[in-house]
Steps between C-alpha positions, in 0.01 A plus 500: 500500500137463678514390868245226361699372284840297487767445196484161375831325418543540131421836554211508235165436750386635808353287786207683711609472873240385742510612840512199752186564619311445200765176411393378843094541360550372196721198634257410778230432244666219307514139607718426764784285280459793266630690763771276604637521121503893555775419708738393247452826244677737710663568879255781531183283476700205679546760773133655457341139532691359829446849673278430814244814391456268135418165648272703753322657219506204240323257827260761521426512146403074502152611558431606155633181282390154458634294780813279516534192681718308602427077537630181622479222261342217692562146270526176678830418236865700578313746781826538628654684204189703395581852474277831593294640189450861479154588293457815317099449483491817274739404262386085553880369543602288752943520535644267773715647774742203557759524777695219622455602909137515475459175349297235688346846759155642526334839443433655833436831574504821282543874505577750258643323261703249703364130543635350831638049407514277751426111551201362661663262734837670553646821644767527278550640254278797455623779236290823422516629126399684199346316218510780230884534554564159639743673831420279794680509845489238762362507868688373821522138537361384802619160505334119466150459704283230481185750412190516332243749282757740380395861391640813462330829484712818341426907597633821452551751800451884330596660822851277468500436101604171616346136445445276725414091485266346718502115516264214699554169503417214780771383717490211751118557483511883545476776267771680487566888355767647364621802293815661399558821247666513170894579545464300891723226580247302718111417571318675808288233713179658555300488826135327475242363671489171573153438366659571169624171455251312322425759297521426088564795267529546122672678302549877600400839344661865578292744514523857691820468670396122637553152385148312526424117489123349508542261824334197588458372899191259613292562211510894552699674210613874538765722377863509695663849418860607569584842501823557336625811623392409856567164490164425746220227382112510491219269453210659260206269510288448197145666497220271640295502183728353252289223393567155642848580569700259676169241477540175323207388281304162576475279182146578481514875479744458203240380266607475091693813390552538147732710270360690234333815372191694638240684264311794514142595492505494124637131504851630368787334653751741727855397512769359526544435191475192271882312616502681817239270678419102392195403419308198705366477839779395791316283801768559761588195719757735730481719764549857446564846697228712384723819609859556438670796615807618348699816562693730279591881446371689189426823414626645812254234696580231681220308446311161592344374184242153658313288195171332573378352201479731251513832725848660597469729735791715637616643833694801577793582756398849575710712800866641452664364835537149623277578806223597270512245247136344405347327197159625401282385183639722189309316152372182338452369189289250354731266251235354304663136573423203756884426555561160618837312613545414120522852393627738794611874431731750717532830480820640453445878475398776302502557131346822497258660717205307354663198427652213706749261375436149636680154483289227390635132593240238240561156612225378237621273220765338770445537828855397589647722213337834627561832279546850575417864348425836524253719413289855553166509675324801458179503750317781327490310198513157599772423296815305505759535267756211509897591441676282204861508660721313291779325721286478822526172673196245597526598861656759673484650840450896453714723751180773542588866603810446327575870294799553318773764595868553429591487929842338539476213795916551484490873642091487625 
């Protein structure tokens, strides 16, 4: 008998035997729960599939397929028991990831795969885990305190293959910092300066072997890094010329903003299309930030996408140490579209190289009952494409940077 071949049970067929380094290429280019069934047809591909070298290779191999996300349903009625919803934009299913020890907890940080829970206002609990194969494991408990502005920020230390937690939350009018590593029995206090304390961050975003947050002291935002291997801290301001940053508008310099399409110098109207934008003419009678900020890693960037009107413009981290960190102006794009506080878009990644996938919140119709939705804007053709994704709630905080993997938070 062949060396490529193998006898079949009843004797009568032959199966052709695949090496596993071509089962590991042709496995890494299905969906992820595709590969998570794989498990079940044989020990050789369960084995294949939780080998360290496989989930390596099948992270690495995220870039090249629609995204996945994970969200956070966000209804005023039974919040508490809401579960997680994992998307498959590709294949436009939505399947919930219910587990009873998440329930009532909030997306925090995440990194290759995992997605760090925790609660707002509490320490405890705080659980790390997998929402493709549902493992979770829980952190330390650090006891009761009367705290405030709870976040957590999760990274991955190559030089260790371990992951670590960082967490910040205000204590008896101090912020405080903490972190502890997957498999440790208690959190590290971290040493800061005391200037730190009135200091308000959002959520975080690992990127290059550091946990970053966008910070906020006496109207001057910046970037607070942590370097995970070397556990040290940095402030990376923001470049001078990002446009009105940290400037509130006067009332006056707001003016009328509407929502709607813009034409071209034949007259013809550019998109979005028709159901993507409302038609009329909104006076505004609110105040509004002409520049948001809002930070997130994709396609190997961390990057600072700001909106001014219709313009988003985007800023690169560029340096590969801590020391050298430093954002400098990488692209922008024009979106065709006066947003307004009654239809508001953020960018959640990637789709392809030439295409961005955005979350649109439309509070027109109801401006108490606000909607959500995705879709594609493609700059070079000034087109949006909106996803139909049966199953997807009306709103819905999106966990960005999240990418899917098979990593185990039980033996990470």
């Amino acid at each position: 008998m062949e060396k490529s071949e193998k006898r079949s049970s009843s004797g009568n067929e032959s199966i052709p035997y695949l090496s596993p380094e071509i089962t590991t290429e042709i496995l890494c280019k299905l969906p992820i729960d595709s590969v998570l069934r794989c498990r079940c047809v044989c020990k050789a591909w369960c084995y294949l599939t939780k080998s360290p070298a496989f989930i390596e290779q099948l992270l690495s191999s995220n870039v090249d397929k629609p995204p996945s996300l994970i969200l956070e349903p966000n209804c005023a009625e039974n919040d508490s028991t809401q579960p997680f919803l994992f998307v498959d934009i590709g294949g436009r299913r939505v399947r919930q990831v219910h587990i009873d020890p998440l329930k009532g907890l909030s997306a925090m940080g995440t990194c290759r795969g995992l997605l760090c829970v925790g609660s707002l206002s509490a320490l405890d609990p705080v659980f790390v885990f997998n929402p493709v194969t549902r493992e979770y494991r829980r952190l330390p408990t650090s006891g009761e305190k009367d705290i405030d502005g709870h976040q957590a920020g999760l990274g991955f230390d190559p030089s260790t293959g371990k992951y670590k937690v960082l967490r910040t939350y205000v204590h008896e009018g101090r912020r405080c910092f903490e972190v502890t590593t997957l498999g440790a029995s208690s959190w590290r206090k971290l040493d800061v300066p005391n200037h730190w304390e009135a200091y308000f961050v959002y959520e975080p975003v690992f990127w290059n072997r550091a946990i970053h947050w966008k910070a906020s002291a006496k109207a001057c935002d910046f970037l607070l890094s942590f370097d995970v291997c070397h556990e040290k801290f940095r402030k990376i301001p923001f470049p001078k010329d990002i446009s009105s940053f940290g400037i509130s508008p006067r009332a006056e310099d707001v003016g009328h903003f509407g929502l709607g399409v813009r034409g071209d110098d034949d007259g013809q109207l550019l998109l979005p299309p028709q159901g993507f934008v409302p038609d009329g003419y909104t006076r505004l009678t609110t105040m509004i930030e002409p520049t948001e900020l809002e930070l997130l890693g994709f396609g190997g960037r961390l990057t600072t996408v700001e909106h001014d009107n219709e313009q988003m413009r985007l800023w690169e981290m560029t340096g590969e140490k801590l020391e050298d960190l430093s954002i400098k102006f990488w692209d922008e794009h024009d979106t065709n579209v006066e947003w307004n506080p009654y239809m508001t878009y953020k960018v959640i990644g990637w789709w392809s190289p030439e295409c961005y996938l955005l979350e649109v919140s439309d509070c027109y119709g109801d401006v108490w009952k606000p909607k959500k939705h995705f879709t594609q804007f493609l700059p070079e053709r000034v087109n949006y494409l909106p996803l139909d994704i049966p199953g997807l709630p009306s709103m819905f905080i999106t966990v960005r940077g999240y990418e899917p993997s098979l990593v185990s938070p039980e033996t990470a």
